[in-house]
Amino acid sequence: MCDTSIIIPCRNEAENIGALLDEITEACANIGPFEIIVIDDASDDGMADILAGRMGVMPHLRVIRHDRSGGQSAGVHSGVRAARGTVCCTLDGDGQNPGTEVPNMIAPFSGPNAANIGLVAGQRVGRQDTFSKRYASKFANALRAKILKDGTRDTGCGLKAFRRDDFLNLPYFDHMHRYLPALFARDGWEIAHVDVSHRARGGGRSHYSNLQRGLVGVVDLMGVAWLLKRRKKSRPTEVTSPANSARSEG
């Protein structure tokens, strides 16, 4: 039995993954049954060996390896499809998202408004990134919010939580992880926001440049705006036969 699946998409994070796994395991000791799924996005820095060793002492750890690098959204999607938990929580494998935030992210799904919440989105406070990265992110978030009106100031935060089945109902495309608030709102869900801490990368390097993010972001933004306008608006309700109703009343 598993209530929560913690999903970590990552590539070449050998310097960070061990400490992150330990941190998550300790932080989630009291949340109920959980599993950690690391999606190894075709790493070649020795991370696979580290994960193999950890699986021998961490029965709650599962590892999925991509045959080629597919990116963060592909990693999240592979992890959610493999998840055994009802609720999934994602975070980045570089250690900048503290594992101690996981219980805070899944808490709204046990709250009074849980039935209406589709996504819990983390919003970083006190970002520990370079000025250029923070500035580029601020500009991208402002542009996205203006066009999509998703009510979220920081969609680039890797900390997010949602129900497995609801996520799999969303349309998949590369880089979709940056547009989850808009996609969940498109399906009629409320978005809960949780302020989360952020820290500097412990080792390794980022796999994306500001230019790379900007170039793909323009295309993705237009595509998501199109998806929002083409959403299914009708809702089906099965009609009961009058004869069946009469028999049940009798």
XYZ file of C-alpha atoms in Angstrom, residues 8-17 20 47 72 91-98 124 129 133 158 198-208 213:
37
model
C 12.332 13.119 -8.685
C 13.219 13.603 -12.361
C 16.955 14.172 -12.733
C 19.987 13.850 -14.962
C 23.627 13.756 -13.807
C 22.953 14.626 -10.168
C 25.428 12.182 -8.604
C 26.686 14.915 -6.278
C 23.221 15.734 -4.929
C 20.915 12.720 -5.091
C 18.282 14.496 -1.103
C 24.404 8.427 -10.533
C 12.045 17.158 -17.051
C 10.736 18.051 -6.838
C 13.987 18.688 -8.658
C 16.946 16.374 -8.205
C 19.544 19.146 -7.839
C 18.756 19.628 -4.149
C 17.581 23.225 -4.521
C 14.050 22.151 -3.524
C 14.397 21.001 0.115
C 9.953 29.823 -4.075
C 20.049 31.535 -8.092
C 18.473 33.413 -13.875
C 9.822 21.925 -9.138
C 15.021 27.413 -1.844
C 18.759 26.864 -1.588
C 21.858 26.956 -3.736
C 22.789 23.949 -5.827
C 25.074 21.664 -3.849
C 27.083 20.387 -6.822
C 26.955 19.789 -10.545
C 25.518 22.319 -12.948
C 22.211 23.365 -14.441
C 21.215 21.606 -17.655
C 19.396 24.609 -19.135
C 14.377 28.329 -21.750
